[in-house]
Coordinates of C-alpha atoms in Angstrom, one line a residue:
Chain E
M1 CA 24.5 17.3 5.4
A2 CA 24.0 13.6 6.1
T3 CA 27.0 11.6 7.1
R4 CA 28.1 8.5 5.2
E5 CA 26.5 6.2 7.8
E6 CA 23.2 8.2 7.8
K7 CA 23.0 7.9 4.0
I8 CA 23.6 4.2 4.0
K9 CA 21.0 3.8 6.8
I10 CA 18.3 5.7 4.9
A11 CA 19.2 4.1 1.5
S12 CA 19.1 0.6 3.2
K13 CA 15.7 1.4 4.7
F14 CA 14.2 2.2 1.2
L15 CA 15.7 -0.9 -0.3
K16 CA 14.4 -3.3 2.2
A17 CA 10.9 -1.8 1.8
A18 CA 11.0 -2.2 -2.0
P19 CA 7.6 -3.7 -3.3
P20 CA 7.7 -7.1 -5.0
G21 CA 9.4 -7.0 -8.4
E22 CA 10.6 -3.4 -8.0
I23 CA 13.9 -3.8 -6.2
N24 CA 15.8 -2.6 -9.3
D25 CA 13.6 0.5 -9.6
V26 CA 14.2 1.4 -6.0
F27 CA 17.9 0.8 -6.3
N28 CA 18.1 3.2 -9.2
D29 CA 16.0 5.8 -7.4
V30 CA 18.1 5.5 -4.3
R31 CA 21.2 6.0 -6.5
T32 CA 19.9 9.3 -7.7
L33 CA 18.9 10.5 -4.3
V34 CA 22.1 9.6 -2.5
G35 CA 24.7 10.0 -5.2
D36 CA 28.2 8.6 -4.9
D37 CA 28.1 5.2 -6.6
E38 CA 31.1 3.8 -4.8
L39 CA 29.6 4.6 -1.4
L40 CA 26.3 2.9 -2.4
D41 CA 27.6 -0.3 -4.0
G42 CA 29.8 -1.1 -0.9
G43 CA 27.5 0.2 1.8
I44 CA 24.1 -1.1 0.9
L45 CA 25.1 -4.6 -0.2
T46 CA 24.1 -5.8 3.2
A47 CA 20.6 -4.4 2.7
L48 CA 20.3 -6.2 -0.7
E49 CA 21.5 -9.5 0.9
E50 CA 18.9 -9.1 3.7
Y51 CA 16.3 -8.2 1.2
N52 CA 16.9 -11.3 -1.0
I53 CA 17.0 -13.6 2.0
E54 CA 13.9 -12.2 3.6
E55 CA 11.8 -12.0 0.4
L56 CA 12.7 -15.6 -0.7
A57 CA 14.3 -14.3 -3.9
T58 CA 14.3 -16.9 -6.8
V59 CA 17.3 -17.3 -9.1
E60 CA 18.2 -19.4 -12.1
V61 CA 21.2 -21.6 -11.3
P62 CA 23.2 -22.9 -14.3
G63 CA 23.0 -26.7 -14.1
I64 CA 19.8 -26.8 -12.0
E65 CA 16.4 -27.1 -13.6
G66 CA 13.7 -24.5 -12.6
K67 CA 14.0 -21.6 -10.2
V68 CA 15.8 -21.9 -6.9
I69 CA 14.9 -20.1 -3.6
V70 CA 17.3 -18.0 -1.6
S71 CA 16.5 -18.2 2.1
K72 CA 18.1 -18.2 5.5
H73 CA 17.3 -21.9 5.9
G74 CA 19.6 -22.6 2.9
L75 CA 22.4 -20.2 4.0
I76 CA 25.6 -22.2 4.2
E77 CA 28.1 -19.3 4.5
R78 CA 28.0 -15.7 3.3
N79 CA 26.7 -15.7 -0.3
R80 CA 26.6 -19.5 -0.6
F81 CA 23.1 -21.1 -0.6
L82 CA 21.8 -24.7 -0.7
N83 CA 19.4 -26.1 -3.2
P84 CA 18.1 -29.1 -1.1
K85 CA 16.4 -30.9 -4.0
T86 CA 19.7 -31.6 -5.8
N87 CA 21.8 -31.3 -2.7
Q88 CA 24.1 -28.7 -4.3
T89 CA 25.2 -25.3 -3.1
F90 CA 25.9 -22.2 -5.3
M91 CA 27.4 -18.7 -4.9
L92 CA 25.0 -15.8 -5.3
D93 CA 25.8 -12.4 -6.6
H94 CA 23.1 -10.4 -4.7
L95 CA 23.4 -7.3 -6.9
R96 CA 23.0 -9.0 -10.2
Q97 CA 20.9 -11.9 -8.9
T98 CA 23.0 -14.4 -10.7
A99 CA 24.3 -17.8 -9.4
S100 CA 27.5 -19.7 -10.1
D101 CA 30.1 -22.1 -8.7
L102 CA 28.0 -25.2 -8.0
E103 CA 29.3 -27.6 -5.4
S104 CA 27.9 -30.7 -3.8
H105 CA 26.8 -30.7 -0.2
T106 CA 26.8 -33.2 2.7
V107 CA 23.3 -34.4 3.4
D108 CA 21.9 -34.8 6.9
E109 CA 21.2 -38.5 6.5
E110 CA 19.0 -38.7 9.6
V111 CA 16.3 -36.5 8.2
E112 CA 16.8 -36.9 4.4
E113 CA 14.2 -39.6 3.7
L114 CA 11.5 -37.6 5.5
R115 CA 12.7 -34.4 3.8
K116 CA 12.3 -36.1 0.4
A117 CA 8.8 -37.4 1.2
I118 CA 7.7 -33.9 2.3
E119 CA 9.4 -32.3 -0.7
N120 CA 7.3 -34.6 -3.0
D121 CA 4.0 -33.7 -1.4
T122 CA 5.0 -30.0 -1.2
E123 CA 5.7 -29.8 -4.9
A124 CA 2.2 -31.3 -5.6
Y125 CA 0.6 -28.9 -3.2
V126 CA 2.4 -25.8 -4.7
A127 CA 1.4 -26.9 -8.2
D128 CA -2.2 -27.1 -7.1
R129 CA -2.5 -23.7 -5.4
Y130 CA 0.3 -21.4 -6.7
A131 CA 0.2 -21.2 -10.5
E132 CA 3.9 -20.1 -10.8
G133 CA 5.0 -20.9 -7.3
V134 CA 8.5 -22.0 -6.3
S135 CA 9.3 -24.1 -3.3
A136 CA 12.2 -25.6 -1.3
V137 CA 12.3 -28.1 1.4
Y138 CA 15.3 -28.2 3.8
G139 CA 16.2 -30.9 6.3
S140 CA 18.7 -30.4 9.0
K141 CA 19.2 -31.2 12.7
G142 CA 15.8 -32.8 13.2
V143 CA 13.9 -29.9 11.6
V144 CA 12.3 -29.9 8.2
T145 CA 11.6 -26.4 6.7
I146 CA 9.3 -25.7 3.8
A147 CA 9.6 -22.4 1.9
I148 CA 7.0 -21.3 -0.7
V149 CA 7.1 -18.1 -2.8
H150 CA 4.7 -17.0 -5.5
N151 CA 5.4 -13.8 -7.5
K152 CA 3.1 -12.2 -9.9
Y153 CA 4.4 -9.1 -11.7
S154 CA 2.4 -6.9 -14.1
P155 CA 4.2 -3.6 -14.3
S156 CA 2.5 -2.7 -17.6
N157 CA -0.7 -2.7 -15.5
Y158 CA 0.9 -1.0 -12.6
W159 CA 0.7 -3.8 -10.1
N160 CA 2.9 -6.5 -8.5
G161 CA 2.3 -9.1 -5.8
R162 CA 4.2 -11.7 -3.7
W163 CA 3.0 -14.5 -1.4
R164 CA 5.5 -16.2 1.0
S165 CA 4.9 -19.2 3.3
V166 CA 7.5 -20.7 5.6
W167 CA 6.6 -23.9 7.6
T168 CA 8.8 -25.9 10.0
L169 CA 8.3 -29.3 11.5
D170 CA 10.2 -30.4 14.5
V171 CA 10.5 -34.1 14.0
A172 CA 11.0 -35.0 17.7
T173 CA 8.2 -32.9 19.1
N174 CA 5.7 -32.9 16.2
E175 CA 5.5 -29.1 16.5
V176 CA 4.5 -27.2 13.4
K177 CA 5.1 -23.5 13.0
G178 CA 4.0 -21.4 10.1
A179 CA 4.4 -17.8 8.8
M180 CA 2.4 -16.5 5.9
K181 CA 3.0 -13.1 4.3
C182 CA 1.4 -11.3 1.4
K183 CA 2.4 -8.1 -0.3
V184 CA 0.6 -6.3 -3.2
H185 CA 1.5 -3.0 -4.8
Y186 CA -0.8 -1.0 -7.1
Y187 CA 0.5 2.2 -8.6
E188 CA -1.5 3.6 -11.4
D189 CA -1.8 7.3 -10.6
G190 CA -1.3 6.5 -7.0
N191 CA 0.5 4.2 -4.6
V192 CA -1.5 1.6 -2.7
Q193 CA 0.2 -1.2 -0.8
L194 CA -1.2 -4.2 1.0
E195 CA 1.0 -6.0 3.6
T196 CA -0.3 -9.0 5.6
A197 CA 1.4 -11.3 8.1
K198 CA 0.1 -14.3 10.1
E199 CA 2.0 -16.7 12.4
L200 CA 0.7 -19.9 14.0
E201 CA 1.8 -22.9 16.0
N202 CA 0.3 -26.3 16.4
K203 CA 1.1 -30.0 16.7
L204 CA 0.8 -32.8 14.1
T205 CA -1.4 -35.7 15.0
K206 CA 1.0 -38.1 13.4
D207 CA 4.2 -38.7 15.3
A208 CA 7.7 -39.7 14.3
S209 CA 7.0 -43.4 14.6
E210 CA 4.8 -43.3 11.5
P211 CA 6.0 -44.0 8.0
H212 CA 7.5 -40.9 6.2
K213 CA 4.7 -40.9 3.6
V214 CA 2.1 -40.6 6.4
I215 CA 3.9 -37.8 8.2
A216 CA 4.3 -35.9 4.9
K217 CA 0.7 -36.2 4.0
A218 CA -0.5 -35.2 7.5
L219 CA 1.8 -32.1 7.3
L220 CA 0.7 -31.0 3.9
D221 CA -3.0 -31.6 4.7
F222 CA -2.5 -29.4 7.8
I223 CA -0.7 -26.7 5.8
G224 CA -3.3 -26.7 3.1
A225 CA -6.1 -26.3 5.6
A226 CA -4.3 -23.6 7.5
E227 CA -3.5 -21.6 4.4
S228 CA -7.0 -21.9 3.1
K229 CA -8.4 -20.7 6.4
Y230 CA -6.0 -17.8 6.4
Q231 CA -7.0 -16.8 2.9
Q232 CA -10.6 -17.0 3.9
A233 CA -9.9 -14.7 6.9
L234 CA -8.2 -12.2 4.5
N235 CA -11.2 -12.2 2.2
E236 CA -13.6 -11.7 5.1
S237 CA -11.4 -8.8 6.4
Y238 CA -11.6 -7.2 3.0
H239 CA -15.3 -7.3 3.2
D240 CA -15.4 -5.8 6.7
L241 CA -13.0 -3.1 5.8
A242 CA -15.0 -2.1 2.7
E243 CA -18.4 -2.3 4.3
S244 CA -17.7 -1.0 7.8
T245 CA -14.4 0.8 8.2
F246 CA -14.3 2.5 4.8
N247 CA -17.9 3.6 4.9
G248 CA -17.4 5.0 8.3
L249 CA -14.7 7.4 7.0
R250 CA -16.6 9.3 4.3
R251 CA -20.2 8.8 3.1
A252 CA -21.0 8.5 -0.6
L253 CA -23.7 11.1 -0.1
P254 CA -24.9 13.2 2.9
Y255 CA -27.8 11.9 4.9
T256 CA -30.0 14.3 2.9
R257 CA -29.3 11.9 -0.1
T258 CA -28.4 14.9 -2.3
K259 CA -25.3 16.8 -3.1
L260 CA -24.6 20.1 -1.3
D261 CA -26.4 23.2 -2.2
W262 CA -23.3 25.5 -2.2
N263 CA -25.4 28.6 -2.8
K264 CA -27.4 27.9 0.2
I265 CA -24.3 27.4 2.4
L266 CA -22.9 30.7 1.4
T267 CA -26.0 32.8 1.9
Y268 CA -26.6 31.2 5.3
R269 CA -23.0 31.5 6.7
I270 CA -21.5 34.5 5.0
G271 CA -24.3 37.0 4.6
A272 CA -23.5 40.2 2.8
E273 CA -19.8 40.5 3.9
L274 CA -18.3 39.2 0.7
A275 CA -20.9 40.7 -1.6
A276 CA -20.1 44.2 -0.2
K277 CA -17.1 45.7 -1.9
Chain H
M1 CA 14.6 15.1 5.6
T2 CA 18.3 14.7 5.9
L3 CA 19.3 13.2 2.6
L4 CA 19.9 16.3 0.4
P5 CA 18.9 19.5 2.1
E6 CA 18.4 21.3 -1.2
L7 CA 15.9 18.6 -2.3
S8 CA 14.0 18.9 1.0
E9 CA 11.9 21.8 0.0
D10 CA 10.8 20.1 -3.2
L11 CA 10.2 16.8 -1.6
L12 CA 8.2 18.3 1.3
S13 CA 5.7 19.7 -1.2
S14 CA 5.4 16.5 -3.3
I15 CA 5.5 13.6 -0.9
D16 CA 2.3 13.1 1.0
Q17 CA 2.7 12.5 4.7
P18 CA -0.3 12.0 7.0
L19 CA -1.8 15.3 8.0
K20 CA -1.0 16.5 11.5
V21 CA -3.5 18.3 13.7
Q22 CA -2.9 21.2 16.0
T23 CA -5.2 23.2 18.3
C24 CA -5.7 26.9 17.8
D25 CA -4.4 28.8 20.9
K26 CA -7.0 31.6 20.5
T27 CA -10.2 29.7 19.5
G28 CA -9.5 26.2 20.8
K29 CA -10.6 24.8 17.4
E30 CA -8.5 22.2 15.6
Y31 CA -6.7 22.8 12.3
L32 CA -4.5 20.9 9.9
L33 CA -0.8 21.5 9.2
C34 CA 0.8 21.6 5.8
D35 CA 3.4 23.5 3.8
Y36 CA 0.9 26.1 2.8
N37 CA 0.2 27.4 6.3
R38 CA 3.8 27.0 7.4
D39 CA 6.4 29.8 7.7
S40 CA 9.8 28.7 9.1
N41 CA 8.7 26.3 11.9
S42 CA 5.4 28.1 12.7
Y43 CA 1.9 27.2 11.5
R44 CA -0.9 29.7 10.9
S45 CA -4.4 28.9 12.3
P46 CA -7.2 29.4 9.8
W47 CA -9.5 30.4 12.6
S48 CA -7.4 33.1 14.3
N49 CA -5.1 33.9 11.4
E50 CA -2.2 33.8 14.0
F51 CA 1.0 31.8 13.9
S52 CA 2.0 29.3 16.5
P53 CA 4.7 29.6 17.8
P54 CA 4.5 33.4 17.2
L55 CA 6.6 34.5 14.3
A56 CA 7.9 38.0 13.4
D57 CA 7.7 39.1 9.7
A58 CA 5.5 36.1 8.9
T59 CA 3.7 35.8 5.6
Y60 CA -0.1 36.3 5.7
P61 CA -2.7 36.2 2.9
S62 CA -3.9 39.6 1.6
A63 CA -7.0 41.1 3.2
K64 CA -9.1 40.3 0.2
L65 CA -7.8 36.7 0.2
R66 CA -8.3 36.3 4.0
K67 CA -12.0 37.2 3.5
L68 CA -12.3 34.4 0.9
E69 CA -10.3 32.1 3.2
I70 CA -12.7 32.7 6.1
A71 CA -15.7 31.9 3.8
A72 CA -14.0 28.7 2.6
N73 CA -13.2 27.5 6.1
D74 CA -16.9 28.0 7.1
A75 CA -18.3 26.4 3.9
F76 CA -16.0 23.4 4.1
D77 CA -16.8 23.0 7.8
T78 CA -20.3 22.3 6.7
Y79 CA -19.2 20.1 3.8
R80 CA -17.0 18.1 6.2
E81 CA -19.8 17.5 8.7
L82 CA -22.2 16.3 6.0
Y83 CA -19.8 13.9 4.3
F84 CA -17.5 12.9 7.1
E85 CA -19.7 13.3 10.2
G86 CA -16.6 14.3 12.2
G87 CA -13.0 15.0 11.5
V88 CA -11.1 18.3 10.9
S89 CA -11.0 20.6 7.9
S90 CA -8.9 23.6 7.0
A91 CA -8.6 26.0 4.1
Y92 CA -5.5 28.1 3.2
F93 CA -5.2 30.6 0.4
W94 CA -2.3 32.4 -1.1
D95 CA -1.6 35.0 -3.8
L96 CA 0.1 34.1 -7.1
D97 CA 1.4 36.5 -9.8
D98 CA -0.8 38.3 -12.2
G99 CA -3.8 38.6 -9.9
A100 CA -4.2 34.8 -9.8
F101 CA -4.5 33.0 -6.5
A102 CA -4.3 29.4 -5.1
G103 CA -5.5 27.5 -2.2
V104 CA -5.6 24.2 -0.5
I105 CA -8.5 22.4 1.3
L106 CA -7.5 19.8 3.8
I107 CA -9.7 17.2 5.5
K108 CA -8.8 14.6 8.0
K109 CA -11.0 11.9 9.4
I110 CA -9.9 9.1 11.7
G111 CA -12.3 6.1 12.1
D112 CA -13.7 5.1 15.4
G113 CA -11.7 2.0 15.6
K114 CA -14.5 -0.4 16.2
G115 CA -14.0 -4.1 15.6
R116 CA -10.2 -4.0 15.8
S117 CA -9.9 -2.2 12.5
K118 CA -8.5 1.3 12.2
G119 CA -8.9 3.6 9.3
A120 CA -8.0 7.2 8.4
W121 CA -8.7 9.4 5.5
D122 CA -6.7 12.5 4.5
S123 CA -7.8 14.8 1.6
I124 CA -5.5 17.4 0.1
H125 CA -7.2 19.5 -2.6
I126 CA -4.9 22.0 -4.2
F127 CA -6.4 24.5 -6.7
E128 CA -5.3 27.5 -8.8
V129 CA -7.6 30.2 -9.9
Q130 CA -7.1 32.6 -12.9
E131 CA -9.6 35.4 -13.2
K132 CA -10.6 37.3 -16.3
A133 CA -13.5 39.8 -15.7
R134 CA -16.5 37.7 -14.7
N135 CA -14.9 34.4 -15.7
A136 CA -12.5 32.2 -13.8
H137 CA -10.5 29.2 -14.7
Y138 CA -9.9 26.6 -12.0
Q139 CA -7.3 23.8 -11.9
L140 CA -7.5 21.2 -9.2
T141 CA -5.1 18.5 -8.0
S142 CA -6.6 16.2 -5.4
T143 CA -4.8 13.6 -3.3
V144 CA -6.6 11.2 -1.0
M145 CA -4.5 9.2 1.5
L146 CA -6.3 6.2 2.9
Y147 CA -5.0 3.9 5.7
M148 CA -6.7 0.7 6.9
L149 CA -5.2 -1.5 9.5
S150 CA -6.7 -4.7 10.9
S151 CA -5.4 -7.0 13.6
K152 CA -7.4 -10.1 14.4
N153 CA -6.8 -13.7 15.6
E154 CA -7.5 -15.6 12.5
L155 CA -6.1 -12.8 10.3
G156 CA -2.9 -11.8 11.9
D157 CA -2.0 -8.3 10.8
M158 CA -3.2 -6.6 7.7
N159 CA -2.2 -3.1 6.5
L160 CA -3.8 -1.7 3.4
S161 CA -2.6 1.9 2.8
G162 CA -1.6 4.4 0.3
S163 CA -2.8 7.3 -1.8
M164 CA -4.3 8.3 -5.2
T165 CA -4.1 11.5 -7.1
R166 CA -6.4 13.0 -9.8
Q167 CA -6.7 16.3 -11.6
A168 CA -9.5 18.4 -13.0
E169 CA -10.0 21.7 -14.8
M170 CA -13.1 23.8 -15.1
D171 CA -14.4 27.3 -16.0
G172 CA -16.9 29.2 -13.9
I173 CA -18.8 32.5 -13.6
V174 CA -17.8 34.8 -10.8
D175 CA -20.3 37.7 -10.4
D176 CA -18.9 38.3 -6.9
P177 CA -16.0 36.8 -5.0
S178 CA -18.2 34.5 -2.9
M179 CA -19.0 32.5 -6.1
H180 CA -15.4 31.2 -6.1
I181 CA -16.3 29.2 -3.0
A182 CA -19.3 27.7 -4.7
N183 CA -17.4 26.9 -7.8
I184 CA -14.4 25.3 -6.0
G185 CA -16.8 23.6 -3.6
R186 CA -18.7 21.8 -6.4
M187 CA -15.5 20.9 -8.1
I188 CA -14.0 19.4 -5.0
E189 CA -17.3 17.6 -4.0
D190 CA -17.5 15.9 -7.4
M191 CA -13.8 15.0 -7.4
E192 CA -13.8 13.6 -3.9
T193 CA -16.9 11.5 -4.5
K194 CA -15.4 10.2 -7.7
M195 CA -12.2 9.3 -5.9
R196 CA -14.1 7.6 -3.2
H197 CA -15.5 5.2 -5.8
L198 CA -12.1 4.8 -7.3
L199 CA -10.4 4.1 -4.0
K200 CA -13.1 1.5 -3.1
D201 CA -12.4 -0.2 -6.5
V202 CA -8.6 -0.2 -6.2
Y203 CA -8.3 -1.0 -2.4
F204 CA -11.0 -3.6 -2.0
G205 CA -11.3 -4.8 -5.6
K206 CA -8.0 -4.8 -7.3
T207 CA -5.7 -5.7 -4.4
K208 CA -8.1 -8.3 -3.2
D209 CA -8.2 -9.9 -6.7
T210 CA -4.4 -10.0 -6.7
V211 CA -4.2 -11.8 -3.4
N212 CA -6.6 -14.4 -4.7
D213 CA -4.4 -14.6 -7.8
L214 CA -1.4 -15.3 -5.7
R215 CA -3.0 -18.2 -4.0
S216 CA -5.9 -20.1 -5.6
I217 CA -8.9 -20.7 -3.3
E218 CA -9.9 -23.6 -5.4
S219 CA -7.6 -26.5 -6.4
L220 CA -6.0 -25.6 -9.7
A221 CA -6.5 -29.1 -10.9
K222 CA -10.2 -28.7 -10.3
V223 CA -10.3 -25.3 -12.1
R224 CA -8.5 -26.8 -15.1
K225 CA -11.0 -29.7 -15.2
Q226 CA -13.9 -27.3 -15.1
Q227 CA -12.3 -25.3 -18.0
E228 CA -11.8 -28.5 -20.0
L229 CA -15.4 -29.5 -19.4
Q230 CA -16.6 -26.0 -20.5
R231 CA -14.5 -26.2 -23.7
E232 CA -15.8 -29.7 -24.5
I233 CA -19.4 -28.5 -24.1
A234 CA -18.8 -25.4 -26.1
S235 CA -17.3 -27.4 -29.0
K236 CA -20.1 -30.0 -28.9
L237 CA -22.6 -27.2 -29.1
Q238 CA -20.8 -25.7 -32.0
A239 CA -20.7 -29.0 -33.8
R240 CA -24.5 -29.5 -33.3
Q241 CA -25.2 -26.1 -34.8
Q242 CA -23.5 -27.0 -38.0

């Protein structure tokens, strides 16, 4: 019989691996498997928090227009997150995915102008590549962080998908770091999952002495090119996997170009053994 | 499985884990492990019909079924070589009530890993046979697990894995027991080939389309402009026709 700790550990593992848009389904499944409601609600809350933060969950915040991203870059204190666009923080109920208790936040004046310029260009970029994408641009201690998430859910067609990008710019050193992750789940009479991840590092050619608008444009041009290149690599990989790796596993037909003659196989291998009674 | 011991047995038979391979102590040939050749913690080799590790009071198929099992292992060995050009296959049969019997055909193929992409294919074909004089009714449930992993510089890491399941039913003539193998063989061959096409569509079509839906290769502004232009042309053509 599994101990309380073991149960929480296993349940947490399932939760953190929930496919895009299916966290509620996984939560209900886990509840059935593990039993003991009280145990669950207390013990796996950490797993839900980690899930929401890692997956860039989006929430509606009363008083703020549009959806707001939940991420570690906006984590002020446990369960309180920052919406950098309006410079407000809110409390998040991780279980119900609801927000409340808006408060104003102290801005990091040093990086705020640059943050705003980058936010402007980011929103234009996201609108142009991610049909229902949501973004957030944070600025703090000389680092500007961009978070982009795009969810597409189609449970009636048995598929869901999520794209996440996180980019950081170190203002002093011009270093740009990026991480792009994609997850797709297809589950009609089956269970097929795609998971991709790519990280990269580089330097912007425009340095901190340039006007903010110029830096912002250079950054978003760089990001746009890098993400397009990554998407191209993904598509090429799909082609290679289909034509090379997949075909190398099972042929569509034997080299004879006809299906098996099962009668021939039997008479050749078995002989009279089975026929004799 | 440590969650709920009483659920373990059920879960073991319904959740698909990648097939494990073992080498037959007696013949040196490889065989695949599953719940259907397992008794306690021992597994029965389809080549020697012996359990490893040795097990007292183990469950074996009846003599009649064992004959069929041997024929099936040989026949699917050939099938495997022709379609998979490598890999391992195993067939296990067991008796059911009322003279019916069931069996499973397992196939495992691991790709050669060229070009920094790894792939593996696992087939699990479970069938039930009900006989009535010279006729037999077959029910087949086929699961194919497919794993594809790729790690390259520009790409980073890519994992495309999962499984699909399909079912089929068929009637067949059985003048002598060996015909079961031919009937089941044809059924599995057709099913597996059909599933191969389905997998290709889902893995490399559907999921790829979704990725390109999540991020647009083209500028959405450009796409909208093109759509606007198409609409304009269409309505102008319509106006001209009136």
